[in-house]
PDB file of C-alpha atoms in Angstrom:
ATOM      1  CA  ILE A   1     142.260  79.502  74.543  1.00 55.00           C
ATOM      2  CA  LYS A   2     140.206  79.536  77.679  1.00 56.00           C
ATOM      3  CA  LYS A   3     136.423  78.974  77.456  1.00 53.00           C
ATOM      4  CA  LYS A   4     134.412  81.412  79.242  1.00 51.00           C
ATOM      5  CA  LYS A   5     131.425  80.175  81.265  1.00 45.00           C
ATOM      6  CA  LEU A   6     128.094  81.818  80.594  1.00 41.00           C
ATOM      7  CA  LEU A   7     126.277  82.686  83.575  1.00 40.00           C
ATOM      8  CA  PHE A   8     122.510  82.961  83.454  1.00 39.00           C
ATOM      9  CA  HIS A   9     120.487  84.268  86.363  1.00 46.00           C
ATOM     10  CA  LYS A  10     116.892  83.602  86.769  1.00 58.00           C
ATOM     11  CA  ARG A  11     115.092  86.938  86.787  1.00 76.00           C
ATOM     12  CA  SER A  12     111.618  87.538  87.985  1.00 84.00           C
ATOM     13  CA  PRO A  13     109.007  89.102  85.675  1.00 88.00           C
ATOM     14  CA  LEU A  14     109.098  92.052  88.055  1.00 88.00           C
ATOM     15  CA  HIS A  15     112.746  92.572  87.492  1.00 89.00           C
ATOM     16  CA  LEU A  16     112.378  92.274  83.674  1.00 90.00           C
ATOM     17  CA  ALA A  17     109.556  94.801  83.704  1.00 91.00           C
ATOM     18  CA  ALA A  18     111.580  97.201  85.886  1.00 89.00           C
ATOM     19  CA  LYS A  19     114.661  96.740  83.740  1.00 88.00           C
ATOM     20  CA  ASN A  20     112.646  98.305  80.847  1.00 89.00           C
ATOM     21  CA  ASN A  21     110.807 100.636  83.001  1.00 87.00           C
ATOM     22  CA  ASN A  22     107.453  99.283  82.117  1.00 91.00           C
ATOM     23  CA  GLN A  23     105.186 100.897  84.719  1.00 89.00           C
ATOM     24  CA  GLU A  24     102.080  99.136  83.500  1.00 92.00           C
ATOM     25  CA  ILE A  25     103.493  95.608  84.038  1.00 92.00           C
ATOM     26  CA  ILE A  26     105.270  96.593  87.247  1.00 90.00           C
ATOM     27  CA  ASN A  27     101.914  97.900  88.724  1.00 88.00           C
ATOM     28  CA  LEU A  28     100.059  94.759  87.519  1.00 90.00           C
ATOM     29  CA  LEU A  29     102.600  92.531  89.146  1.00 89.00           C
ATOM     30  CA  LEU A  30     102.727  94.425  92.339  1.00 88.00           C
ATOM     31  CA  ALA A  31      98.982  94.256  92.709  1.00 86.00           C
ATOM     32  CA  LEU A  32      99.112  90.503  93.015  1.00 85.00           C
ATOM     33  CA  PRO A  33      98.317  89.127  96.562  1.00 81.00           C
ATOM     34  CA  ASN A  34     101.103  88.276  98.930  1.00 79.00           C
ATOM     35  CA  ILE A  35     103.794  89.872  96.689  1.00 80.00           C
ATOM     36  CA  ASN A  36     107.338  89.993  98.004  1.00 82.00           C
ATOM     37  CA  ILE A  37     110.275  91.916  96.658  1.00 87.00           C
ATOM     38  CA  ASN A  38     113.263  89.626  96.836  1.00 86.00           C
ATOM     39  CA  LYS A  39     116.856  90.485  97.096  1.00 87.00           C
ATOM     40  CA  TYR A  40     118.118  92.248  94.073  1.00 87.00           C
ATOM     41  CA  THR A  41     114.619  92.339  92.381  1.00 88.00           C
ATOM     42  CA  PHE A  42     115.417  95.713  90.894  1.00 88.00           C
ATOM     43  CA  ASN A  43     119.210  95.186  90.607  1.00 87.00           C
ATOM     44  CA  GLN A  44     120.608  97.498  88.102  1.00 87.00           C
ATOM     45  CA  CYS A  45     117.253  98.716  86.770  1.00 88.00           C
ATOM     46  CA  THR A  46     118.753 101.907  85.588  1.00 87.00           C
ATOM     47  CA  LYS A  47     115.690 103.021  83.669  1.00 86.00           C
ATOM     48  CA  LEU A  48     113.382 102.760  86.697  1.00 85.00           C
ATOM     49  CA  THR A  49     112.638 106.241  87.991  1.00 84.00           C
ATOM     50  CA  GLU A  50     109.615 105.748  90.105  1.00 84.00           C
ATOM     51  CA  ILE A  51     107.709 102.901  91.723  1.00 85.00           C
ATOM     52  CA  LYS A  52     104.403 102.826  93.595  1.00 83.00           C
ATOM     53  CA  LEU A  53     104.601 100.095  96.368  1.00 83.00           C
ATOM     54  CA  PRO A  54     101.252  98.575  97.260  1.00 80.00           C
ATOM     55  CA  PHE A  55      99.852  98.916 100.762  1.00 77.00           C
ATOM     56  CA  VAL A  56      99.486  95.079 101.038  1.00 75.00           C
ATOM     57  CA  LEU A  57     103.223  94.463 100.183  1.00 78.00           C
ATOM     58  CA  LYS A  58     104.216  91.549 102.226  1.00 78.00           C
ATOM     59  CA  GLU A  59     108.048  91.894 102.315  1.00 83.00           C
ATOM     60  CA  ILE A  60     110.970  93.892 100.863  1.00 85.00           C
ATOM     61  CA  ARG A  61     114.153  92.078 101.188  1.00 87.00           C
ATOM     62  CA  SER A  62     117.587  93.862 101.674  1.00 86.00           C
ATOM     63  CA  LEU A  63     119.377  95.195  98.562  1.00 88.00           C
ATOM     64  CA  ALA A  64     116.091  94.948  96.544  1.00 88.00           C
ATOM     65  CA  PHE A  65     116.807  98.387  94.964  1.00 87.00           C
ATOM     66  CA  TYR A  66     120.545  97.903  94.622  1.00 87.00           C
ATOM     67  CA  SER A  67     122.030 100.037  91.849  1.00 87.00           C
ATOM     68  CA  CYS A  68     118.785 101.683  90.937  1.00 85.00           C
ATOM     69  CA  TYR A  69     120.490 105.069  90.591  1.00 84.00           C
ATOM     70  CA  SER A  70     117.662 106.596  88.548  1.00 85.00           C
ATOM     71  CA  LEU A  71     114.999 105.741  91.211  1.00 83.00           C
ATOM     72  CA  THR A  72     114.128 109.092  92.820  1.00 77.00           C
ATOM     73  CA  LYS A  73     110.637 108.280  94.221  1.00 65.00           C
ATOM     74  CA  LYS A  74     109.271 105.302  96.078  1.00 60.00           C
ATOM     75  CA  MET A  75     105.492 105.659  96.931  1.00 59.00           C
ATOM     76  CA  HIS A  76     103.739 103.623  99.523  1.00 57.00           C
ATOM     77  CA  SER A  77     100.086 104.336  99.563  1.00 49.00           C
ATOM     78  CA  LEU A  78      99.897 108.226  99.946  1.00 41.00           C
ATOM     79  CA  ILE A  79     103.373 108.650 101.479  1.00 42.00           C
ATOM     80  CA  VAL A  80     106.220 109.535  99.279  1.00 41.00           C
ATOM     81  CA  TYR A  81     109.792 108.849 100.329  1.00 44.00           C
ATOM     82  CA  LEU A  82     112.643 110.448  98.517  1.00 41.00           C
TER      83      LEU A  82
END
């Protein structure tokens, strides 16, 4: 019998909030100063349907929204991107 390795990935609070589509926590975390959205932050957050990006957002890394199939609206300030 082969033993399977368990892989644990360190997930950010932002990822965990998005995974549960907890908009209140997402907005609170995105309001923090000098916030970055790292690679795979929202990876497979299939419940996430909308996100409001703050105007002071410092950086969004590539693949940050990878596999977010339910995400239909990304808002940055007053501009809506579909």
